[in-house]
Amino acid sequence: YANSFEAVCLSVGVAMLHRELFGVAGGTDGERESARESCNNHQLQAKLAFVLGGLGACVRFTSLAAWIPIGCIVAYRKASSSQQPSFYRSVVGTLFGLCGLYGLMGVVLGCAVDRTFYGFWAVPSLGNFHFNVVLGNGSLYGTHPSLWYLYAGLPAICGVLLPFLLWSAVDATAGQWRPSERDNPLPTLFAIISPYIALHSVSAHKEFRFLLPILPLVCILVGQKVSKIVEGTESSTHAQLRRCKLLFKGLLVSNFPHLIYLSMIHQRGPIALNQFLSARMEENARSYTVHYLMGCHSAPVYSHLHMPNSNVTVRYLDCSP
């Protein structure tokens, strides 16, 4: 559940920091001025966002790969729009006064929660960092090449949405040099996603789930391009609705091969094995001892072997270093 919690903290934090991250675009001068005044009222949201960032870092230290770029972007934008004479002083003040201070509050809050449930003070993320980075024991759980996230991990979590993401990447690369697209959110989102993938690529141990926290940001990038296709050149509601239906049907049909394969074929061996064992145990209710001479975490155990009239003892290999 750590990756899910990290994803929630990152998604909610980015939503709360939308003005600080993406600026104010469009509208008349009066609307822009009103938006700037409204932006000043979002200080509380910004503080809460970095508290969430600290909570996420307390659970998984790798979330710093997303929150450090977020802090740098917020500090740069605030310094660029502030009236202070010293640009660097404004940057440092935002980094330490907003990002660092309230992020530290989130870490302290996470430690207090751990203290409540563990019964003693603990910082699990430090143990995670020491085990996986300092000692390098993460490779015991499997290794992949450095670019694995680019050619396997990211395409896998994106699925049929990958072409839209590549389209966004091309537009972000071209648009960030155009003064008229200064407030374009695409480069900002890629500035958060890219360091996250780069830092995780340094570790020898890689998993698909490690990229799930940035999937909501990827969906934002994809959604913008999908909206552009739906709007098209025709402004009529009927034409847009027709394109929307065609695109929805195309995405739905193209996902079915993955759905069938992942639901019925991929890694079905351990499930089929436990179904076979449970069927044999139901035929003759007595005490059983099952030895799993397989890799650790490679098969579900008691969740599939609860027999009402049988006593099942399971032995399996652990993941000790």
PDB file of C-alpha atoms in Angstrom:
ATOM      1  CA  TYR A   1       0.000   0.000   0.000  1.00  0.00           C
ATOM      2  CA  ALA A   2       3.002   2.322   0.224  1.00  0.00           C
ATOM      3  CA  ASN A   3       2.946   3.078  -3.508  1.00  0.00           C
ATOM      4  CA  SER A   4      -0.777   3.848  -3.371  1.00  0.00           C
ATOM      5  CA  PHE A   5      -0.278   6.223  -0.446  1.00  0.00           C
ATOM      6  CA  GLU A   6       2.616   7.894  -2.254  1.00  0.00           C
ATOM      7  CA  ALA A   7       0.432   8.303  -5.348  1.00  0.00           C
ATOM      8  CA  VAL A   8      -2.373   9.891  -3.299  1.00  0.00           C
ATOM      9  CA  CYS A   9      -0.007  12.356  -1.601  1.00  0.00           C
ATOM     10  CA  LEU A  10       1.585  13.336  -4.911  1.00  0.00           C
ATOM     11  CA  SER A  11      -1.700  13.705  -6.812  1.00  0.00           C
ATOM     12  CA  VAL A  12      -3.438  15.722  -4.092  1.00  0.00           C
ATOM     13  CA  GLY A  13      -0.318  17.818  -3.551  1.00  0.00           C
ATOM     14  CA  VAL A  14      -0.013  18.718  -7.231  1.00  0.00           C
ATOM     15  CA  ALA A  15      -3.724  19.598  -7.305  1.00  0.00           C
ATOM     16  CA  MET A  16      -3.326  21.884  -4.287  1.00  0.00           C
ATOM     17  CA  LEU A  17      -0.256  23.522  -5.856  1.00  0.00           C
ATOM     18  CA  HIS A  18      -1.796  23.998  -9.299  1.00  0.00           C
ATOM     19  CA  ARG A  19      -1.492  27.800  -9.203  1.00  0.00           C
ATOM     20  CA  GLU A  20       2.070  27.762  -7.904  1.00  0.00           C
ATOM     21  CA  LEU A  21       3.139  25.091 -10.409  1.00  0.00           C
ATOM     22  CA  PHE A  22       1.290  26.093 -13.568  1.00  0.00           C
ATOM     23  CA  GLY A  23       0.771  29.834 -13.130  1.00  0.00           C
ATOM     24  CA  VAL A  24      -2.136  31.792 -14.534  1.00  0.00           C
ATOM     25  CA  ALA A  25      -2.810  31.717 -18.247  1.00  0.00           C
ATOM     26  CA  GLY A  26      -5.308  33.391 -20.513  1.00  0.00           C
ATOM     27  CA  GLY A  27      -7.885  36.092 -19.762  1.00  0.00           C
ATOM     28  CA  THR A  28      -7.791  39.865 -19.762  1.00  0.00           C
ATOM     29  CA  ASP A  29      -5.504  41.988 -17.604  1.00  0.00           C
ATOM     30  CA  GLY A  30      -8.273  42.397 -15.052  1.00  0.00           C
ATOM     31  CA  GLU A  31      -8.837  38.662 -14.904  1.00  0.00           C
ATOM     32  CA  ARG A  32      -5.117  38.047 -14.529  1.00  0.00           C
ATOM     33  CA  GLU A  33      -4.901  40.543 -11.678  1.00  0.00           C
ATOM     34  CA  SER A  34      -7.871  38.929  -9.948  1.00  0.00           C
ATOM     35  CA  ALA A  35      -6.250  35.529 -10.410  1.00  0.00           C
ATOM     36  CA  ARG A  36      -3.017  36.802  -8.866  1.00  0.00           C
ATOM     37  CA  GLU A  37      -4.916  38.098  -5.850  1.00  0.00           C
ATOM     38  CA  SER A  38      -6.671  34.759  -5.531  1.00  0.00           C
ATOM     39  CA  CYS A  39      -3.314  32.996  -5.784  1.00  0.00           C
ATOM     40  CA  ASN A  40      -2.179  34.808  -2.640  1.00  0.00           C
ATOM     41  CA  ASN A  41      -5.009  33.069  -0.769  1.00  0.00           C
ATOM     42  CA  HIS A  42      -3.613  29.635  -1.608  1.00  0.00           C
ATOM     43  CA  GLN A  43      -0.766  29.784   0.899  1.00  0.00           C
ATOM     44  CA  LEU A  44      -2.564  27.407   3.262  1.00  0.00           C
ATOM     45  CA  GLN A  45      -3.103  24.890   0.467  1.00  0.00           C
ATOM     46  CA  ALA A  46       0.573  25.128  -0.486  1.00  0.00           C
ATOM     47  CA  LYS A  47       1.610  24.458   3.109  1.00  0.00           C
ATOM     48  CA  LEU A  48      -0.721  21.483   3.378  1.00  0.00           C
ATOM     49  CA  ALA A  49       0.585  20.164   0.048  1.00  0.00           C
ATOM     50  CA  PHE A  50       4.156  20.028   1.331  1.00  0.00           C
ATOM     51  CA  VAL A  51       2.944  18.418   4.564  1.00  0.00           C
ATOM     52  CA  LEU A  52       1.539  15.681   2.338  1.00  0.00           C
ATOM     53  CA  GLY A  53       4.896  15.552   0.583  1.00  0.00           C
ATOM     54  CA  GLY A  54       6.608  14.991   3.914  1.00  0.00           C
ATOM     55  CA  LEU A  55       4.144  12.231   4.763  1.00  0.00           C
ATOM     56  CA  GLY A  56       4.834  10.573   1.424  1.00  0.00           C
ATOM     57  CA  ALA A  57       8.593  10.806   1.979  1.00  0.00           C
ATOM     58  CA  CYS A  58       8.158   9.321   5.443  1.00  0.00           C
ATOM     59  CA  VAL A  59       6.528   6.262   3.885  1.00  0.00           C
ATOM     60  CA  ARG A  60       8.754   5.999   0.791  1.00  0.00           C
ATOM     61  CA  PHE A  61      11.867   8.146   0.568  1.00  0.00           C
ATOM     62  CA  THR A  62      11.871   7.816  -3.227  1.00  0.00           C
ATOM     63  CA  SER A  63       8.912  10.242  -3.378  1.00  0.00           C
ATOM     64  CA  LEU A  64      11.514  12.979  -2.869  1.00  0.00           C
ATOM     65  CA  ALA A  65      12.354  12.457  -6.545  1.00  0.00           C
ATOM     66  CA  ALA A  66       9.042  14.153  -7.337  1.00  0.00           C
ATOM     67  CA  TRP A  67       8.763  16.591  -4.433  1.00  0.00           C
ATOM     68  CA  ILE A  68      12.213  18.155  -4.804  1.00  0.00           C
ATOM     69  CA  PRO A  69      11.481  19.218  -8.427  1.00  0.00           C
ATOM     70  CA  ILE A  70       8.069  20.458  -7.279  1.00  0.00           C
ATOM     71  CA  GLY A  71       9.722  22.582  -4.601  1.00  0.00           C
ATOM     72  CA  CYS A  72      12.250  23.986  -7.068  1.00  0.00           C
ATOM     73  CA  ILE A  73       9.514  24.885  -9.579  1.00  0.00           C
ATOM     74  CA  VAL A  74       7.383  26.568  -6.903  1.00  0.00           C
ATOM     75  CA  ALA A  75      10.390  28.511  -5.584  1.00  0.00           C
ATOM     76  CA  TYR A  76      11.405  29.654  -9.076  1.00  0.00           C
ATOM     77  CA  ARG A  77       7.892  30.762 -10.009  1.00  0.00           C
ATOM     78  CA  LYS A  78       7.362  32.588  -6.740  1.00  0.00           C
ATOM     79  CA  ALA A  79      10.708  34.374  -7.092  1.00  0.00           C
ATOM     80  CA  SER A  80       9.935  35.323 -10.702  1.00  0.00           C
ATOM     81  CA  SER A  81       6.586  36.861  -9.785  1.00  0.00           C
ATOM     82  CA  SER A  82       7.568  38.434  -6.452  1.00  0.00           C
ATOM     83  CA  GLN A  83       8.496  42.056  -5.933  1.00  0.00           C
ATOM     84  CA  GLN A  84      11.584  41.288  -3.839  1.00  0.00           C
ATOM     85  CA  PRO A  85      14.811  42.817  -5.201  1.00  0.00           C
ATOM     86  CA  SER A  86      16.844  39.654  -4.593  1.00  0.00           C
ATOM     87  CA  PHE A  87      15.809  36.738  -6.780  1.00  0.00           C
ATOM     88  CA  TYR A  88      18.041  34.201  -5.034  1.00  0.00           C
ATOM     89  CA  ARG A  89      16.941  35.287  -1.569  1.00  0.00           C
ATOM     90  CA  SER A  90      13.333  34.705  -2.592  1.00  0.00           C
ATOM     91  CA  VAL A  91      14.203  31.251  -3.965  1.00  0.00           C
ATOM     92  CA  VAL A  92      16.029  30.226  -0.793  1.00  0.00           C
ATOM     93  CA  GLY A  93      13.238  31.629   1.373  1.00  0.00           C
ATOM     94  CA  THR A  94      10.605  29.599  -0.455  1.00  0.00           C
ATOM     95  CA  LEU A  95      12.682  26.417  -0.493  1.00  0.00           C
ATOM     96  CA  PHE A  96      13.353  26.487   3.239  1.00  0.00           C
ATOM     97  CA  GLY A  97      10.420  28.518   4.553  1.00  0.00           C
ATOM     98  CA  LEU A  98       7.666  26.753   2.611  1.00  0.00           C
ATOM     99  CA  CYS A  99       8.910  23.527   1.041  1.00  0.00           C
ATOM    100  CA  GLY A 100      11.445  22.404   3.631  1.00  0.00           C
ATOM    101  CA  LEU A 101       9.674  23.549   6.804  1.00  0.00           C
ATOM    102  CA  TYR A 102       6.257  22.110   6.029  1.00  0.00           C
ATOM    103  CA  GLY A 103       7.749  19.032   4.432  1.00  0.00           C
ATOM    104  CA  LEU A 104       9.594  18.426   7.699  1.00  0.00           C
ATOM    105  CA  MET A 105       6.290  18.847   9.535  1.00  0.00           C
ATOM    106  CA  GLY A 106       4.878  16.066   7.375  1.00  0.00           C
ATOM    107  CA  VAL A 107       7.821  13.819   8.261  1.00  0.00           C
ATOM    108  CA  VAL A 108       7.319  14.532  11.979  1.00  0.00           C
ATOM    109  CA  LEU A 109       3.609  13.777  11.626  1.00  0.00           C
ATOM    110  CA  GLY A 110       4.425  10.472   9.924  1.00  0.00           C
ATOM    111  CA  CYS A 111       6.882   9.590  12.698  1.00  0.00           C
ATOM    112  CA  ALA A 112       4.206  10.391  15.296  1.00  0.00           C
ATOM    113  CA  VAL A 113       1.807   7.986  13.559  1.00  0.00           C
ATOM    114  CA  ASP A 114       4.507   5.291  13.538  1.00  0.00           C
ATOM    115  CA  ARG A 115       5.196   5.983  17.221  1.00  0.00           C
ATOM    116  CA  THR A 116       1.515   5.434  17.998  1.00  0.00           C
ATOM    117  CA  PHE A 117       1.319   2.041  16.299  1.00  0.00           C
ATOM    118  CA  TYR A 118       4.844   0.707  16.871  1.00  0.00           C
ATOM    119  CA  GLY A 119       5.036   1.835  20.474  1.00  0.00           C
ATOM    120  CA  PHE A 120       8.458   3.420  19.947  1.00  0.00           C
ATOM    121  CA  TRP A 121       9.965   6.138  17.776  1.00  0.00           C
ATOM    122  CA  ALA A 122      10.940   4.915  14.328  1.00  0.00           C
ATOM    123  CA  VAL A 123      11.644   6.319  10.868  1.00  0.00           C
ATOM    124  CA  PRO A 124      10.984   3.386   8.495  1.00  0.00           C
ATOM    125  CA  SER A 125      12.060   5.328   5.408  1.00  0.00           C
ATOM    126  CA  LEU A 126      15.583   5.631   6.849  1.00  0.00           C
ATOM    127  CA  GLY A 127      15.722   1.867   7.280  1.00  0.00           C
ATOM    128  CA  ASN A 128      14.471   1.484   3.732  1.00  0.00           C
ATOM    129  CA  PHE A 129      17.171   3.859   2.484  1.00  0.00           C
ATOM    130  CA  HIS A 130      19.896   2.074   4.463  1.00  0.00           C
ATOM    131  CA  PHE A 131      18.828  -1.393   3.291  1.00  0.00           C
ATOM    132  CA  ASN A 132      18.290  -0.584  -0.385  1.00  0.00           C
ATOM    133  CA  VAL A 133      20.804   2.204  -1.089  1.00  0.00           C
ATOM    134  CA  VAL A 134      23.601   2.077   1.500  1.00  0.00           C
ATOM    135  CA  LEU A 135      23.797  -1.714   1.697  1.00  0.00           C
ATOM    136  CA  GLY A 136      22.564  -2.260  -1.860  1.00  0.00           C
ATOM    137  CA  ASN A 137      20.374  -5.193  -0.855  1.00  0.00           C
ATOM    138  CA  GLY A 138      17.555  -4.171  -3.178  1.00  0.00           C
ATOM    139  CA  SER A 139      19.249  -6.166  -5.929  1.00  0.00           C
ATOM    140  CA  LEU A 140      18.506  -9.364  -3.988  1.00  0.00           C
ATOM    141  CA  TYR A 141      14.910  -9.078  -5.197  1.00  0.00           C
ATOM    142  CA  GLY A 142      15.918  -8.980  -8.866  1.00  0.00           C
ATOM    143  CA  THR A 143      17.743  -6.610 -11.183  1.00  0.00           C
ATOM    144  CA  HIS A 144      16.973  -4.896 -14.482  1.00  0.00           C
ATOM    145  CA  PRO A 145      18.983  -2.734 -16.919  1.00  0.00           C
ATOM    146  CA  SER A 146      19.228   1.003 -16.291  1.00  0.00           C
ATOM    147  CA  LEU A 147      16.860   1.942 -19.130  1.00  0.00           C
ATOM    148  CA  TRP A 148      14.258  -0.696 -18.244  1.00  0.00           C
ATOM    149  CA  TYR A 149      11.711   1.898 -17.098  1.00  0.00           C
ATOM    150  CA  LEU A 150      11.905   3.675 -20.449  1.00  0.00           C
ATOM    151  CA  TYR A 151      11.454   0.700 -22.766  1.00  0.00           C
ATOM    152  CA  ALA A 152       9.403  -1.596 -20.492  1.00  0.00           C
ATOM    153  CA  GLY A 153       8.145   0.003 -17.273  1.00  0.00           C
ATOM    154  CA  LEU A 154       6.587   3.200 -18.599  1.00  0.00           C
ATOM    155  CA  PRO A 155       5.041   1.577 -21.711  1.00  0.00           C
ATOM    156  CA  ALA A 156       3.553  -1.139 -19.498  1.00  0.00           C
ATOM    157  CA  ILE A 157       1.775   1.225 -17.098  1.00  0.00           C
ATOM    158  CA  CYS A 158       0.668   3.513 -19.946  1.00  0.00           C
ATOM    159  CA  GLY A 159      -0.596   0.756 -22.213  1.00  0.00           C
ATOM    160  CA  VAL A 160      -2.544   2.112 -25.182  1.00  0.00           C
ATOM    161  CA  LEU A 161      -2.110   5.648 -23.812  1.00  0.00           C
ATOM    162  CA  LEU A 162       1.605   5.644 -24.679  1.00  0.00           C
ATOM    163  CA  PRO A 163       1.198   7.338 -28.123  1.00  0.00           C
ATOM    164  CA  PHE A 164      -0.631  10.244 -26.467  1.00  0.00           C
ATOM    165  CA  LEU A 165       2.161  10.555 -23.898  1.00  0.00           C
ATOM    166  CA  LEU A 166       4.800  10.663 -26.632  1.00  0.00           C
ATOM    167  CA  TRP A 167       2.753  13.311 -28.416  1.00  0.00           C
ATOM    168  CA  SER A 168       2.707  15.362 -25.202  1.00  0.00           C
ATOM    169  CA  ALA A 169       6.466  14.934 -24.827  1.00  0.00           C
ATOM    170  CA  VAL A 170       7.072  16.309 -28.333  1.00  0.00           C
ATOM    171  CA  ASP A 171       4.795  19.283 -27.694  1.00  0.00           C
ATOM    172  CA  ALA A 172       6.381  19.947 -24.308  1.00  0.00           C
ATOM    173  CA  THR A 173       9.873  19.944 -25.806  1.00  0.00           C
ATOM    174  CA  ALA A 174       8.848  22.333 -28.579  1.00  0.00           C
ATOM    175  CA  GLY A 175       6.512  24.519 -26.530  1.00  0.00           C
ATOM    176  CA  GLN A 176       8.789  25.309 -23.633  1.00  0.00           C
ATOM    177  CA  TRP A 177      10.857  27.652 -25.858  1.00  0.00           C
ATOM    178  CA  ARG A 178       7.848  29.644 -27.018  1.00  0.00           C
ATOM    179  CA  PRO A 179       7.191  32.785 -24.959  1.00  0.00           C
ATOM    180  CA  SER A 180       3.482  32.543 -25.777  1.00  0.00           C
ATOM    181  CA  GLU A 181       3.330  29.140 -24.032  1.00  0.00           C
ATOM    182  CA  ARG A 182       5.142  30.140 -20.881  1.00  0.00           C
ATOM    183  CA  ASP A 183       2.244  28.870 -18.748  1.00  0.00           C
ATOM    184  CA  ASN A 184       1.901  25.616 -20.674  1.00  0.00           C
ATOM    185  CA  PRO A 185       1.594  22.872 -18.015  1.00  0.00           C
ATOM    186  CA  LEU A 186       3.224  20.195 -20.174  1.00  0.00           C
ATOM    187  CA  PRO A 187       6.881  21.082 -19.463  1.00  0.00           C
ATOM    188  CA  THR A 188       6.093  21.445 -15.754  1.00  0.00           C
ATOM    189  CA  LEU A 189       4.547  17.990 -15.524  1.00  0.00           C
ATOM    190  CA  PHE A 190       7.437  16.446 -17.436  1.00  0.00           C
ATOM    191  CA  ALA A 191       9.838  18.272 -15.098  1.00  0.00           C
ATOM    192  CA  ILE A 192       8.232  16.295 -12.266  1.00  0.00           C
ATOM    193  CA  ILE A 193       7.939  12.961 -14.073  1.00  0.00           C
ATOM    194  CA  SER A 194      11.422  12.859 -15.636  1.00  0.00           C
ATOM    195  CA  PRO A 195      13.505  13.130 -12.406  1.00  0.00           C
ATOM    196  CA  TYR A 196      11.229  10.576 -10.789  1.00  0.00           C
ATOM    197  CA  ILE A 197      11.933   8.030 -13.518  1.00  0.00           C
ATOM    198  CA  ALA A 198      15.632   8.943 -13.622  1.00  0.00           C
ATOM    199  CA  LEU A 199      16.156   8.412  -9.888  1.00  0.00           C
ATOM    200  CA  HIS A 200      14.332   5.083  -9.897  1.00  0.00           C
ATOM    201  CA  SER A 201      16.441   4.008 -12.887  1.00  0.00           C
ATOM    202  CA  VAL A 202      19.592   4.301 -10.746  1.00  0.00           C
ATOM    203  CA  SER A 203      18.435   1.439  -8.526  1.00  0.00           C
ATOM    204  CA  ALA A 204      19.196  -2.042  -9.847  1.00  0.00           C
ATOM    205  CA  HIS A 205      15.892  -3.382  -8.509  1.00  0.00           C
ATOM    206  CA  LYS A 206      12.936  -2.173 -10.550  1.00  0.00           C
ATOM    207  CA  GLU A 207       9.228  -2.915 -10.463  1.00  0.00           C
ATOM    208  CA  PHE A 208       6.203  -1.655 -12.366  1.00  0.00           C
ATOM    209  CA  ARG A 209       4.533  -0.509  -9.153  1.00  0.00           C
ATOM    210  CA  PHE A 210       7.329   1.943  -8.444  1.00  0.00           C
ATOM    211  CA  LEU A 211       6.046   4.089 -11.347  1.00  0.00           C
ATOM    212  CA  LEU A 212       2.394   4.054 -10.278  1.00  0.00           C
ATOM    213  CA  PRO A 213       2.635   7.333  -8.260  1.00  0.00           C
ATOM    214  CA  ILE A 214       3.278   9.302 -11.471  1.00  0.00           C
ATOM    215  CA  LEU A 215       0.499   7.571 -13.421  1.00  0.00           C
ATOM    216  CA  PRO A 216      -2.091  10.277 -12.496  1.00  0.00           C
ATOM    217  CA  LEU A 217       0.265  12.923 -13.899  1.00  0.00           C
ATOM    218  CA  VAL A 218       0.670  10.863 -17.057  1.00  0.00           C
ATOM    219  CA  CYS A 219      -3.125  10.712 -17.353  1.00  0.00           C
ATOM    220  CA  ILE A 220      -3.281  14.518 -17.200  1.00  0.00           C
ATOM    221  CA  LEU A 221      -0.851  14.755 -20.116  1.00  0.00           C
ATOM    222  CA  VAL A 222      -2.775  12.119 -22.046  1.00  0.00           C
ATOM    223  CA  GLY A 223      -6.122  13.728 -21.252  1.00  0.00           C
ATOM    224  CA  GLN A 224      -5.056  17.029 -22.775  1.00  0.00           C
ATOM    225  CA  LYS A 225      -4.255  15.337 -26.069  1.00  0.00           C
ATOM    226  CA  VAL A 226      -7.446  13.280 -26.011  1.00  0.00           C
ATOM    227  CA  SER A 227      -9.391  16.505 -25.483  1.00  0.00           C
ATOM    228  CA  LYS A 228      -7.583  18.064 -28.417  1.00  0.00           C
ATOM    229  CA  ILE A 229      -8.617  15.158 -30.655  1.00  0.00           C
ATOM    230  CA  VAL A 230     -12.228  15.317 -29.489  1.00  0.00           C
ATOM    231  CA  GLU A 231     -12.468  19.069 -30.071  1.00  0.00           C
ATOM    232  CA  GLY A 232     -10.865  18.815 -33.524  1.00  0.00           C
ATOM    233  CA  THR A 233     -11.437  21.503 -36.121  1.00  0.00           C
ATOM    234  CA  GLU A 234     -15.237  21.227 -36.055  1.00  0.00           C
ATOM    235  CA  SER A 235     -16.901  23.066 -33.191  1.00  0.00           C
ATOM    236  CA  SER A 236     -20.308  21.377 -33.481  1.00  0.00           C
ATOM    237  CA  THR A 237     -21.373  19.344 -30.472  1.00  0.00           C
ATOM    238  CA  HIS A 238     -22.521  16.449 -32.657  1.00  0.00           C
ATOM    239  CA  ALA A 239     -19.119  16.104 -34.323  1.00  0.00           C
ATOM    240  CA  GLN A 240     -17.281  16.241 -31.000  1.00  0.00           C
ATOM    241  CA  LEU A 241     -19.599  13.629 -29.511  1.00  0.00           C
ATOM    242  CA  ARG A 242     -19.020  11.347 -32.518  1.00  0.00           C
ATOM    243  CA  ARG A 243     -15.236  11.633 -32.200  1.00  0.00           C
ATOM    244  CA  CYS A 244     -15.483  11.035 -28.464  1.00  0.00           C
ATOM    245  CA  LYS A 245     -17.454   7.812 -28.992  1.00  0.00           C
ATOM    246  CA  LEU A 246     -15.063   6.563 -31.657  1.00  0.00           C
ATOM    247  CA  LEU A 247     -12.035   7.275 -29.490  1.00  0.00           C
ATOM    248  CA  PHE A 248     -13.641   5.641 -26.449  1.00  0.00           C
ATOM    249  CA  LYS A 249     -14.532   2.502 -28.420  1.00  0.00           C
ATOM    250  CA  GLY A 250     -11.051   2.330 -29.910  1.00  0.00           C
ATOM    251  CA  LEU A 251      -9.358   2.566 -26.505  1.00  0.00           C
ATOM    252  CA  LEU A 252     -11.788   0.049 -25.008  1.00  0.00           C
ATOM    253  CA  VAL A 253     -11.290  -2.535 -27.755  1.00  0.00           C
ATOM    254  CA  SER A 254      -7.497  -2.108 -27.771  1.00  0.00           C
ATOM    255  CA  ASN A 255      -7.396  -2.793 -24.016  1.00  0.00           C
ATOM    256  CA  PHE A 256      -9.227  -6.108 -24.254  1.00  0.00           C
ATOM    257  CA  PRO A 257      -6.183  -8.217 -25.317  1.00  0.00           C
ATOM    258  CA  HIS A 258      -4.263  -6.965 -22.278  1.00  0.00           C
ATOM    259  CA  LEU A 259      -7.264  -7.547 -20.033  1.00  0.00           C
ATOM    260  CA  ILE A 260      -7.747 -11.129 -21.183  1.00  0.00           C
ATOM    261  CA  TYR A 261      -4.039 -11.978 -21.024  1.00  0.00           C
ATOM    262  CA  LEU A 262      -3.424 -10.457 -17.583  1.00  0.00           C
ATOM    263  CA  SER A 263      -6.641 -11.873 -16.114  1.00  0.00           C
ATOM    264  CA  MET A 264      -6.524 -15.409 -17.483  1.00  0.00           C
ATOM    265  CA  ILE A 265      -2.979 -16.323 -18.569  1.00  0.00           C
ATOM    266  CA  HIS A 266      -0.272 -14.172 -16.964  1.00  0.00           C
ATOM    267  CA  GLN A 267       1.175 -15.807 -13.807  1.00  0.00           C
ATOM    268  CA  ARG A 268      -1.770 -18.171 -13.464  1.00  0.00           C
ATOM    269  CA  GLY A 269       0.460 -21.047 -12.352  1.00  0.00           C
ATOM    270  CA  PRO A 270       0.502 -20.282  -8.585  1.00  0.00           C
ATOM    271  CA  ILE A 271      -3.277 -19.732  -8.547  1.00  0.00           C
ATOM    272  CA  ALA A 272      -3.896 -22.969 -10.456  1.00  0.00           C
ATOM    273  CA  LEU A 273      -1.581 -24.814  -8.052  1.00  0.00           C
ATOM    274  CA  ASN A 274      -3.497 -23.615  -4.993  1.00  0.00           C
ATOM    275  CA  GLN A 275      -6.823 -24.430  -6.624  1.00  0.00           C
ATOM    276  CA  PHE A 276      -5.550 -27.958  -7.210  1.00  0.00           C
ATOM    277  CA  LEU A 277      -4.376 -28.274  -3.587  1.00  0.00           C
ATOM    278  CA  SER A 278      -7.607 -26.925  -2.125  1.00  0.00           C
ATOM    279  CA  ALA A 279      -9.663 -29.298  -4.302  1.00  0.00           C
ATOM    280  CA  ARG A 280      -7.660 -32.318  -3.070  1.00  0.00           C
ATOM    281  CA  MET A 281      -7.964 -31.173   0.546  1.00  0.00           C
ATOM    282  CA  GLU A 282     -11.718 -30.822   0.272  1.00  0.00           C
ATOM    283  CA  GLU A 283     -11.958 -34.445  -0.899  1.00  0.00           C
ATOM    284  CA  ASN A 284     -10.212 -35.735   2.227  1.00  0.00           C
ATOM    285  CA  ALA A 285     -10.412 -33.459   5.266  1.00  0.00           C
ATOM    286  CA  ARG A 286      -7.411 -33.950   7.576  1.00  0.00           C
ATOM    287  CA  SER A 287      -4.167 -32.224   8.527  1.00  0.00           C
ATOM    288  CA  TYR A 288      -1.854 -31.253   5.691  1.00  0.00           C
ATOM    289  CA  THR A 289       1.644 -29.812   5.440  1.00  0.00           C
ATOM    290  CA  VAL A 290       2.530 -28.026   2.203  1.00  0.00           C
ATOM    291  CA  HIS A 291       6.102 -27.113   1.272  1.00  0.00           C
ATOM    292  CA  TYR A 292       6.484 -24.324  -1.309  1.00  0.00           C
ATOM    293  CA  LEU A 293       9.965 -24.691  -2.826  1.00  0.00           C
ATOM    294  CA  MET A 294       9.457 -21.532  -4.891  1.00  0.00           C
ATOM    295  CA  GLY A 295      10.686 -17.979  -4.862  1.00  0.00           C
ATOM    296  CA  CYS A 296       9.513 -15.794  -1.995  1.00  0.00           C
ATOM    297  CA  HIS A 297       6.119 -14.109  -2.471  1.00  0.00           C
ATOM    298  CA  SER A 298       5.594 -16.114  -5.663  1.00  0.00           C
ATOM    299  CA  ALA A 299       2.368 -17.823  -4.534  1.00  0.00           C
ATOM    300  CA  PRO A 300      -0.624 -16.867  -2.373  1.00  0.00           C
ATOM    301  CA  VAL A 301      -0.695 -19.036   0.710  1.00  0.00           C
ATOM    302  CA  TYR A 302      -3.380 -19.123   3.386  1.00  0.00           C
ATOM    303  CA  SER A 303      -5.741 -16.831   1.473  1.00  0.00           C
ATOM    304  CA  HIS A 304      -6.351 -19.749  -0.908  1.00  0.00           C
ATOM    305  CA  LEU A 305      -5.954 -22.638   1.528  1.00  0.00           C
ATOM    306  CA  HIS A 306      -8.593 -21.921   4.173  1.00  0.00           C
ATOM    307  CA  MET A 307     -10.276 -25.308   4.554  1.00  0.00           C
ATOM    308  CA  PRO A 308     -13.229 -25.592   6.979  1.00  0.00           C
ATOM    309  CA  ASN A 309     -12.412 -29.161   8.112  1.00  0.00           C
ATOM    310  CA  SER A 310      -8.674 -29.302   7.447  1.00  0.00           C
ATOM    311  CA  ASN A 311      -5.664 -28.065   9.331  1.00  0.00           C
ATOM    312  CA  VAL A 312      -3.147 -26.723   6.804  1.00  0.00           C
ATOM    313  CA  THR A 313       0.452 -25.918   7.734  1.00  0.00           C
ATOM    314  CA  VAL A 314       2.489 -24.130   5.109  1.00  0.00           C
ATOM    315  CA  ARG A 315       6.269 -23.870   4.858  1.00  0.00           C
ATOM    316  CA  TYR A 316       7.922 -21.633   2.268  1.00  0.00           C
ATOM    317  CA  LEU A 317      11.163 -19.873   1.497  1.00  0.00           C
ATOM    318  CA  ASP A 318      11.596 -16.400   2.957  1.00  0.00           C
ATOM    319  CA  CYS A 319      13.386 -13.359   1.578  1.00  0.00           C
ATOM    320  CA  SER A 320      16.183 -13.050   4.072  1.00  0.00           C
ATOM    321  CA  PRO A 321      19.328 -11.433   2.596  1.00  0.00           C
TER     322      PRO A 321
END
